[in-house]
mmCIF file of C-alpha atoms (C1' of nucleotides) in Angstrom:
data_model
loop_
_atom_site.group_PDB
_atom_site.id
_atom_site.type_symbol
_atom_site.label_atom_id
_atom_site.label_comp_id
_atom_site.label_asym_id
_atom_site.label_seq_id
_atom_site.Cartn_x
_atom_site.Cartn_y
_atom_site.Cartn_z
ATOM 1 C CA MET A 185 -26.599 2.045 -18.435
ATOM 2 C CA LYS A 186 -25.994 3.778 -15.135
ATOM 3 C CA ILE A 187 -22.914 3.053 -12.867
ATOM 4 C CA GLY A 188 -24.555 0.486 -10.745
ATOM 5 C CA GLU A 189 -25.532 -1.658 -13.594
ATOM 6 C CA ILE A 190 -22.171 -1.467 -15.190
ATOM 7 C CA ALA A 191 -20.472 -2.289 -11.822
ATOM 8 C CA LYS A 192 -22.634 -5.301 -11.535
ATOM 9 C CA ARG A 193 -22.072 -6.509 -15.081
ATOM 10 C CA THR A 194 -18.238 -5.961 -14.749
ATOM 11 C CA GLY A 195 -17.802 -7.199 -11.243
ATOM 12 C CA LEU A 196 -16.284 -3.819 -10.245
ATOM 13 C CA LYS A 197 -17.396 -1.695 -7.306
ATOM 14 C CA ILE A 198 -19.194 1.348 -8.114
ATOM 15 C CA GLU A 199 -16.354 3.492 -6.377
ATOM 16 C CA THR A 200 -13.798 1.520 -8.318
ATOM 17 C CA VAL A 201 -15.431 2.441 -11.612
ATOM 18 C CA ARG A 202 -15.300 6.149 -10.682
ATOM 19 C CA PHE A 203 -11.707 5.744 -9.594
ATOM 20 C CA TYR A 204 -10.711 4.334 -12.981
ATOM 21 C CA GLU A 205 -12.374 7.156 -14.592
ATOM 22 C CA ALA A 206 -10.483 9.692 -12.370
ATOM 23 C CA GLU A 207 -7.250 7.699 -13.132
ATOM 24 C CA GLY A 208 -7.898 8.208 -16.903
ATOM 25 C CA LEU A 209 -8.238 4.413 -17.548
ATOM 26 C CA VAL A 210 -11.762 4.991 -19.044
ATOM 27 C CA SER A 211 -13.055 8.178 -20.677
ATOM 28 C CA PRO A 212 -15.669 10.250 -18.756
ATOM 29 C CA PRO A 213 -19.122 8.925 -20.070
ATOM 30 C CA LEU A 214 -21.881 11.115 -20.959
ATOM 31 C CA ARG A 215 -24.167 12.388 -18.182
ATOM 32 C CA SER A 216 -27.935 12.358 -17.879
ATOM 33 C CA GLY A 217 -30.116 15.280 -17.081
ATOM 34 C CA GLY A 218 -29.752 14.506 -13.398
ATOM 35 C CA ASN A 219 -25.909 14.155 -13.775
ATOM 36 C CA TYR A 220 -25.780 10.486 -13.694
ATOM 37 C CA ARG A 221 -23.048 8.729 -15.684
ATOM 38 C CA LEU A 222 -24.446 6.998 -18.712
ATOM 39 C CA TYR A 223 -22.238 4.001 -20.077
ATOM 40 C CA ASP A 224 -22.396 2.250 -23.347
ATOM 41 C CA ARG A 225 -21.064 -0.914 -24.755
ATOM 42 C CA SER A 226 -17.559 0.368 -25.230
ATOM 43 C CA HIS A 227 -17.222 1.310 -21.618
ATOM 44 C CA LEU A 228 -18.432 -2.140 -20.729
ATOM 45 C CA ASP A 229 -15.905 -3.810 -22.719
ATOM 46 C CA ARG A 230 -13.105 -1.565 -21.487
ATOM 47 C CA LEU A 231 -13.880 -1.957 -17.798
ATOM 48 C CA SER A 232 -14.306 -5.640 -18.355
ATOM 49 C CA PHE A 233 -10.665 -5.621 -20.048
ATOM 50 C CA ILE A 234 -9.510 -3.918 -16.892
ATOM 51 C CA LYS A 235 -11.105 -6.163 -14.483
ATOM 52 C CA ARG A 236 -9.901 -9.334 -16.126
ATOM 53 C CA SER A 237 -6.290 -7.820 -16.160
ATOM 54 C CA ARG A 238 -6.491 -6.935 -12.566
ATOM 55 C CA ASP A 239 -7.921 -10.286 -11.591
ATOM 56 C CA LEU A 240 -4.866 -11.849 -13.349
ATOM 57 C CA GLY A 241 -2.609 -9.758 -11.218
ATOM 58 C CA PHE A 242 -1.389 -6.979 -13.571
ATOM 59 C CA SER A 243 -0.701 -3.508 -11.838
ATOM 60 C CA LEU A 244 -2.615 -0.700 -13.031
ATOM 61 C CA ASP A 245 0.478 0.650 -14.859
ATOM 62 C CA GLN A 246 0.665 -2.669 -16.787
ATOM 63 C CA VAL A 247 -3.144 -2.362 -17.416
ATOM 64 C CA ARG A 248 -2.679 1.210 -18.836
ATOM 65 C CA ALA A 249 -0.002 0.087 -21.091
ATOM 66 C CA LEU A 250 -1.911 -3.084 -22.240
ATOM 67 C CA LEU A 251 -5.006 -0.683 -22.963
ATOM 68 C CA ARG A 252 -2.821 1.665 -24.959
ATOM 69 C CA LEU A 253 -1.708 -1.383 -27.248
ATOM 70 C CA ALA A 254 -5.179 -2.867 -27.423
ATOM 71 C CA ASP A 255 -6.270 0.662 -28.699
ATOM 72 C CA ASP A 256 -3.966 0.327 -31.593
ATOM 73 C CA PRO A 257 -4.200 -2.868 -33.435
ATOM 74 C CA GLN A 258 -1.556 -1.946 -35.850
ATOM 75 C CA GLU A 259 1.117 -1.835 -33.094
ATOM 76 C CA SER A 260 3.429 -4.839 -32.833
ATOM 77 C CA CYS A 261 2.625 -7.614 -30.247
ATOM 78 C CA ALA A 262 6.093 -7.528 -28.774
ATOM 79 C CA GLU A 263 5.353 -5.123 -26.210
ATOM 80 C CA ALA A 264 2.247 -6.978 -24.859
ATOM 81 C CA ASP A 265 4.312 -10.164 -24.758
ATOM 82 C CA THR A 266 7.019 -8.419 -22.689
ATOM 83 C CA ILE A 267 4.433 -7.327 -20.193
ATOM 84 C CA ALA A 268 3.149 -10.710 -19.939
ATOM 85 C CA ALA A 269 6.553 -12.283 -19.634
ATOM 86 C CA VAL A 270 7.432 -9.795 -16.853
ATOM 87 C CA HIS A 271 4.371 -10.571 -15.035
ATOM 88 C CA ILE A 272 4.753 -14.372 -15.276
ATOM 89 C CA ALA A 273 8.414 -13.871 -13.903
ATOM 90 C CA GLU A 274 6.972 -11.849 -11.076
ATOM 91 C CA ILE A 275 4.445 -14.655 -10.183
ATOM 92 C CA ASP A 276 7.054 -17.206 -10.284
ATOM 93 C CA ARG A 277 9.280 -15.307 -7.894
ATOM 94 C CA LYS A 278 6.368 -14.757 -5.494
ATOM 95 C CA LEU A 279 5.498 -18.508 -5.752
ATOM 96 C CA ALA A 280 9.054 -19.377 -4.868
ATOM 97 C CA ASP A 281 8.986 -16.995 -1.987
ATOM 98 C CA LEU A 282 5.728 -18.245 -0.567
ATOM 99 C CA THR A 283 6.830 -21.906 -0.841
ATOM 100 C CA ALA A 284 9.873 -21.168 0.978
ATOM 101 C CA LEU A 285 8.129 -19.271 3.551
ATOM 102 C CA ARG A 286 5.618 -22.001 4.001
ATOM 103 C CA ALA A 287 8.309 -24.639 4.241
ATOM 104 C CA GLU A 288 10.093 -22.560 6.862
ATOM 105 C CA ILE A 289 6.961 -22.149 9.156
ATOM 106 C CA ALA A 290 5.689 -25.508 8.622
ATOM 107 C CA HIS A 291 9.183 -26.765 9.716
ATOM 108 C CA TRP A 292 8.388 -25.312 13.269
ATOM 109 C CA GLY A 293 6.336 -28.452 13.691
ATOM 110 C CA GLY A 294 2.934 -28.793 14.734
ATOM 111 C CA THR A 295 1.185 -26.663 17.354
ATOM 112 C CA CYS A 296 2.279 -26.407 21.039
ATOM 113 C CA THR A 297 -0.981 -25.301 22.489
ATOM 114 C CA VAL A 298 -0.507 -26.550 25.811
ATOM 115 C CA GLY A 299 2.591 -24.836 27.111
ATOM 116 C CA THR A 300 3.219 -21.400 27.861
ATOM 117 C CA VAL A 301 4.987 -18.888 25.694
ATOM 118 C CA ALA A 302 8.260 -19.494 27.335
ATOM 119 C CA GLU A 303 8.405 -22.853 25.540
ATOM 120 C CA CYS A 304 6.582 -21.750 22.345
ATOM 121 C CA ARG A 305 8.165 -23.041 19.345
ATOM 122 C CA VAL A 306 6.573 -20.198 17.317
ATOM 123 C CA ILE A 307 7.967 -17.438 19.462
ATOM 124 C CA ASP A 308 11.151 -19.296 19.803
ATOM 125 C CA ALA A 309 11.652 -19.569 15.943
ATOM 126 C CA LEU A 310 10.990 -15.788 15.619
ATOM 127 C CA SER A 311 13.607 -14.938 18.358
ATOM 128 C CA HIS A 312 16.684 -16.482 16.565
ATOM 129 C CA MET B 28 24.758 2.102 19.182
ATOM 130 C CA LYS B 29 23.292 4.648 16.921
ATOM 131 C CA ILE B 30 20.544 4.095 14.464
ATOM 132 C CA GLY B 31 22.732 3.521 11.380
ATOM 133 C CA GLU B 32 24.470 0.659 13.169
ATOM 134 C CA ILE B 33 21.299 -1.024 14.515
ATOM 135 C CA ALA B 34 19.729 -0.786 11.086
ATOM 136 C CA LYS B 35 22.797 -2.447 9.551
ATOM 137 C CA ARG B 36 22.731 -5.109 12.264
ATOM 138 C CA THR B 37 19.043 -5.890 11.891
ATOM 139 C CA GLY B 38 18.852 -5.568 8.101
ATOM 140 C CA LEU B 39 16.369 -2.818 8.402
ATOM 141 C CA LYS B 40 16.394 0.561 6.901
ATOM 142 C CA ILE B 41 16.901 3.616 9.192
ATOM 143 C CA GLU B 42 13.510 5.181 8.128
ATOM 144 C CA THR B 43 11.972 1.687 9.064
ATOM 145 C CA VAL B 44 13.405 1.757 12.438
ATOM 146 C CA ARG B 45 12.055 5.136 13.194
ATOM 147 C CA PHE B 46 8.794 4.177 11.689
ATOM 148 C CA TYR B 47 8.494 1.165 14.056
ATOM 149 C CA GLU B 48 9.220 3.416 16.944
ATOM 150 C CA ALA B 49 6.389 5.869 15.930
ATOM 151 C CA GLU B 50 4.099 2.896 15.704
ATOM 152 C CA GLY B 51 4.845 1.835 19.109
ATOM 153 C CA LEU B 52 6.497 -1.560 18.138
ATOM 154 C CA VAL B 53 9.835 -0.401 19.926
ATOM 155 C CA SER B 54 10.202 1.846 22.853
ATOM 156 C CA PRO B 55 11.789 5.067 22.218
ATOM 157 C CA PRO B 56 15.444 4.751 22.972
ATOM 158 C CA LEU B 57 17.616 7.169 25.101
ATOM 159 C CA ARG B 58 18.886 9.982 23.386
ATOM 160 C CA SER B 59 22.566 11.309 23.174
ATOM 161 C CA GLY B 60 23.525 15.055 24.043
ATOM 162 C CA GLY B 61 23.192 15.609 20.226
ATOM 163 C CA ASN B 62 19.631 14.176 20.230
ATOM 164 C CA TYR B 63 20.999 10.899 18.489
ATOM 165 C CA ARG B 64 18.973 7.808 19.330
ATOM 166 C CA LEU B 65 20.924 5.419 21.346
ATOM 167 C CA TYR B 66 20.027 1.640 21.182
ATOM 168 C CA ASP B 67 21.096 -1.325 23.390
ATOM 169 C CA ARG B 68 20.948 -4.993 23.193
ATOM 170 C CA SER B 69 17.226 -5.277 24.011
ATOM 171 C CA HIS B 70 16.343 -3.091 21.185
ATOM 172 C CA LEU B 71 18.488 -5.102 18.901
ATOM 173 C CA ASP B 72 16.679 -8.264 19.930
ATOM 174 C CA ARG B 73 13.190 -6.682 19.504
ATOM 175 C CA LEU B 74 14.049 -5.100 16.052
ATOM 176 C CA SER B 75 15.452 -8.615 14.982
ATOM 177 C CA PHE B 76 12.319 -10.321 16.137
ATOM 178 C CA ILE B 77 10.243 -7.786 14.074
ATOM 179 C CA LYS B 78 12.427 -8.059 10.933
ATOM 180 C CA ARG B 79 12.355 -11.971 10.986
ATOM 181 C CA SER B 80 8.561 -11.929 11.565
ATOM 182 C CA ARG B 81 8.113 -9.455 8.719
ATOM 183 C CA ASP B 82 10.404 -11.483 6.371
ATOM 184 C CA LEU B 83 8.056 -14.459 7.047
ATOM 185 C CA GLY B 84 5.262 -12.398 5.859
ATOM 186 C CA PHE B 85 3.295 -11.557 9.201
ATOM 187 C CA SER B 86 1.528 -8.226 9.076
ATOM 188 C CA LEU B 87 2.488 -5.401 11.529
ATOM 189 C CA ASP B 88 -0.601 -6.215 13.603
ATOM 190 C CA GLN B 89 0.335 -9.923 13.885
ATOM 191 C CA VAL B 90 3.771 -8.751 14.868
ATOM 192 C CA ARG B 91 2.410 -6.670 17.530
ATOM 193 C CA ALA B 92 0.440 -9.490 18.935
ATOM 194 C CA LEU B 93 3.393 -11.762 18.828
ATOM 195 C CA LEU B 94 5.538 -9.238 20.543
ATOM 196 C CA ARG B 95 2.937 -8.630 23.346
ATOM 197 C CA LEU B 96 2.895 -12.615 23.804
ATOM 198 C CA ALA B 97 6.680 -12.644 23.740
ATOM 199 C CA ASP B 98 6.735 -10.099 26.486
ATOM 200 C CA ASP B 99 4.885 -12.239 28.895
ATOM 201 C CA PRO B 100 6.324 -15.779 29.026
ATOM 202 C CA GLN B 101 3.651 -16.889 31.427
ATOM 203 C CA GLU B 102 0.949 -16.454 28.819
ATOM 204 C CA SER B 103 -0.284 -19.549 27.042
ATOM 205 C CA CYS B 104 1.033 -20.627 23.684
ATOM 206 C CA ALA B 105 -2.305 -21.075 22.113
ATOM 207 C CA GLU B 106 -2.637 -17.453 20.861
ATOM 208 C CA ALA B 107 0.875 -17.832 19.014
ATOM 209 C CA ASP B 108 -0.265 -21.049 17.428
ATOM 210 C CA THR B 109 -3.386 -19.458 16.258
ATOM 211 C CA ILE B 110 -1.553 -16.431 14.727
ATOM 212 C CA ALA B 111 0.826 -18.868 12.982
ATOM 213 C CA ALA B 112 -1.991 -21.116 11.660
ATOM 214 C CA VAL B 113 -3.973 -18.222 10.225
ATOM 215 C CA HIS B 114 -0.868 -16.913 8.420
ATOM 216 C CA ILE B 115 -0.134 -20.451 7.037
ATOM 217 C CA ALA B 116 -3.821 -20.596 5.805
ATOM 218 C CA GLU B 117 -3.178 -17.342 4.087
ATOM 219 C CA ILE B 118 0.053 -18.331 2.509
ATOM 220 C CA ASP B 119 -1.756 -21.405 1.168
ATOM 221 C CA ARG B 120 -4.482 -19.386 -0.228
ATOM 222 C CA LYS B 121 -2.032 -17.139 -1.964
ATOM 223 C CA LEU B 122 -0.067 -19.976 -3.477
ATOM 224 C CA ALA B 123 -3.259 -21.582 -4.740
ATOM 225 C CA ASP B 124 -4.249 -18.221 -6.427
ATOM 226 C CA LEU B 125 -0.853 -17.617 -7.897
ATOM 227 C CA THR B 126 -0.673 -21.063 -9.073
ATOM 228 C CA ALA B 127 -4.202 -20.772 -10.870
ATOM 229 C CA LEU B 128 -2.979 -17.484 -12.244
ATOM 230 C CA ARG B 129 -0.005 -18.902 -13.579
ATOM 231 C CA ALA B 130 -1.690 -21.753 -15.245
ATOM 232 C CA GLU B 131 -4.223 -19.449 -16.871
ATOM 233 C CA ILE B 132 -1.596 -17.079 -18.326
ATOM 234 C CA ALA B 133 0.715 -19.997 -19.333
ATOM 235 C CA HIS B 134 -2.286 -21.372 -21.203
ATOM 236 C CA TRP B 135 -2.158 -18.490 -23.593
ATOM 237 C CA GLY B 136 0.633 -20.372 -25.299
ATOM 238 C CA GLY B 137 4.003 -19.066 -26.032
ATOM 239 C CA THR B 138 4.950 -15.635 -27.371
ATOM 240 C CA CYS B 139 3.674 -14.143 -30.539
ATOM 241 C CA THR B 140 6.193 -11.532 -31.033
ATOM 242 C CA VAL B 141 5.952 -11.401 -34.680
ATOM 243 C CA GLY B 142 2.330 -10.294 -35.196
ATOM 244 C CA THR B 143 0.546 -7.098 -34.606
ATOM 245 C CA VAL B 144 -1.791 -6.433 -31.680
ATOM 246 C CA ALA B 145 -4.757 -7.441 -33.654
ATOM 247 C CA GLU B 146 -3.752 -11.068 -33.517
ATOM 248 C CA CYS B 147 -2.147 -10.857 -30.246
ATOM 249 C CA ARG B 148 -2.981 -13.812 -27.929
ATOM 250 C CA VAL B 149 -2.213 -11.731 -24.855
ATOM 251 C CA ILE B 150 -4.591 -8.976 -25.757
ATOM 252 C CA ASP B 151 -7.186 -11.282 -27.093
ATOM 253 C CA ALA B 152 -7.091 -13.428 -23.793
ATOM 254 C CA LEU B 153 -7.817 -10.162 -21.882
ATOM 255 C CA SER B 154 -10.552 -9.178 -23.968
ATOM 256 C CA HIS B 155 -12.960 -12.117 -23.482
ATOM 257 C "C1'" DC C 256 -45.872 13.951 -0.849
ATOM 258 C "C1'" DT C 257 -42.910 10.740 0.762
ATOM 259 C "C1'" DT C 258 -39.896 6.748 0.943
ATOM 260 C "C1'" DG C 259 -36.301 4.095 -0.623
ATOM 261 C "C1'" DA C 260 -33.081 3.111 -4.061
ATOM 262 C "C1'" DC C 261 -29.852 4.998 -6.545
ATOM 263 C "C1'" DC C 262 -26.536 8.609 -7.768
ATOM 264 C "C1'" DC C 263 -23.199 12.904 -7.138
ATOM 265 C "C1'" DT C 264 -18.627 15.308 -5.211
ATOM 266 C "C1'" DC C 265 -15.138 15.749 -1.932
ATOM 267 C "C1'" DT C 266 -12.185 14.452 1.803
ATOM 268 C "C1'" DA C 267 -9.621 11.144 4.276
ATOM 269 C "C1'" DG C 268 -8.187 6.545 5.521
ATOM 270 C "C1'" DT C 269 -5.739 1.901 4.738
ATOM 271 C "C1'" DA C 270 -0.365 -0.906 5.056
ATOM 272 C "C1'" DG C 271 4.224 -0.400 5.184
ATOM 273 C "C1'" DG C 272 6.981 2.086 4.503
ATOM 274 C "C1'" DA C 273 10.139 5.451 0.812
ATOM 275 C "C1'" DT C 274 11.733 9.930 -0.433
ATOM 276 C "C1'" DG C 275 13.098 14.476 0.143
ATOM 277 C "C1'" DA C 276 13.575 19.165 2.205
ATOM 278 C "C1'" DG C 277 16.013 21.732 5.448
ATOM 279 C "C1'" DG C 278 18.521 21.620 9.116
ATOM 280 C "C1'" DG C 279 22.010 19.879 13.300
ATOM 281 C "C1'" DT C 280 26.139 16.957 15.156
ATOM 282 C "C1'" DT C 281 30.524 14.587 15.140
ATOM 283 C "C1'" DC C 282 35.020 13.773 14.003
ATOM 284 C "C1'" DA C 283 39.187 13.773 11.209
ATOM 285 C "C1'" DT C 284 42.039 16.218 8.590
ATOM 286 C "C1'" DA C 285 44.188 20.534 6.533
ATOM 287 C "C1'" DT D 49 40.470 27.076 13.520
ATOM 288 C "C1'" DA D 50 38.031 25.817 9.665
ATOM 289 C "C1'" DT D 51 35.891 22.737 6.609
ATOM 290 C "C1'" DG D 52 34.220 18.462 4.509
ATOM 291 C "C1'" DA D 53 32.130 14.041 5.040
ATOM 292 C "C1'" DA D 54 29.296 11.027 7.264
ATOM 293 C "C1'" DC D 55 25.928 10.713 10.175
ATOM 294 C "C1'" DC D 56 21.773 12.152 12.587
ATOM 295 C "C1'" DC D 57 17.155 14.948 13.459
ATOM 296 C "C1'" DT D 58 12.025 16.264 12.301
ATOM 297 C "C1'" DC D 59 8.226 17.003 9.533
ATOM 298 C "C1'" DA D 60 5.665 16.636 5.202
ATOM 299 C "C1'" DT D 61 4.595 14.278 1.196
ATOM 300 C "C1'" DC D 62 4.093 10.237 -1.773
ATOM 301 C "C1'" DC D 63 3.233 5.410 -3.261
ATOM 302 C "C1'" DT D 64 -0.764 1.203 -4.841
ATOM 303 C "C1'" DA D 65 -5.352 0.542 -5.475
ATOM 304 C "C1'" DC D 66 -8.707 1.111 -3.609
ATOM 305 C "C1'" DT D 67 -12.576 1.881 0.406
ATOM 306 C "C1'" DA D 68 -15.493 4.477 3.412
ATOM 307 C "C1'" DG D 69 -18.063 8.051 4.778
ATOM 308 C "C1'" DA D 70 -20.266 12.776 4.888
ATOM 309 C "C1'" DG D 71 -23.634 15.503 3.057
ATOM 310 C "C1'" DG D 72 -26.304 16.100 -0.485
ATOM 311 C "C1'" DG D 73 -29.287 15.686 -5.235
ATOM 312 C "C1'" DT D 74 -32.550 12.461 -8.339
ATOM 313 C "C1'" DC D 75 -36.100 9.394 -9.643
ATOM 314 C "C1'" DA D 76 -39.943 6.038 -9.796
ATOM 315 C "C1'" DA D 77 -43.572 3.913 -7.202
ATOM 316 C "C1'" DG D 78 -47.257 4.110 -3.870
#
DNA sequence: CTTGACCCTCTAGTAGGATGAGGGTTCATA
DNA sequence: TATGAACCCTCATCCTACTAGAGGGTCAAG
């Protein structure tokens, strides 16, 4: 299949598929006579794996490591577990940060649409 | 005061202070005979405002808009309210995303440190 | 033979800085 | 007077993970 179809099937953009190839995350596919990339099932699997990992918030470096592991089924699962655990910890930290942020901004009280900036709670909160 | 001191007082890095100047968020300060930047109280206030806004997650473009408003106290508060409301909505969206993510990853079950990649729940979940 | 959909490479841009090279300044101390 | 440490300067390059655009080639249908 050509790049447009694999993009549609994986949910990636065409440019992103090419980008992943340039980054070495997928091997360069064969080319047609007209120099078009021709993908097969294994590319589809690999790109889907990447897409899914990215959707779950793993960084490209983490994806790289996960792919390396997935490529070698004899390898121990420990490293994959560690990557997942680190990622969960990151998510929890971000959740805590955002929750605190939301609380702080919400604490400013409702809107104050009627007044001028001079009495604006938003500007005031940022100034001190 | 020189850039090192204002950086320490605002909690910004020296490079970031210079970056904000290059971006037009703060006006260029006076220079000493030796070409050092010399800041005064107004710079300190402005940079603190920026730092606080950034810490609360506003983008530099949002900060720019907030600064413009803060500079003109006669202006209506409505725009500042809108910026804050948009930001809260963004935070809520991110919170929802991260919560869903966390649930999905947690759903993989605990770790599987003992096995090989072939039976690894992490790799398996990413493959399908 | 042309039109439109698709594909190619290469370059540059995005946010918000971080890092480093290669220098100049200031001030206290030897 | 020299010198060393701490501070400052500009300019260029790098980071993540793409995205957009220029300028062109390919292919099938009508």
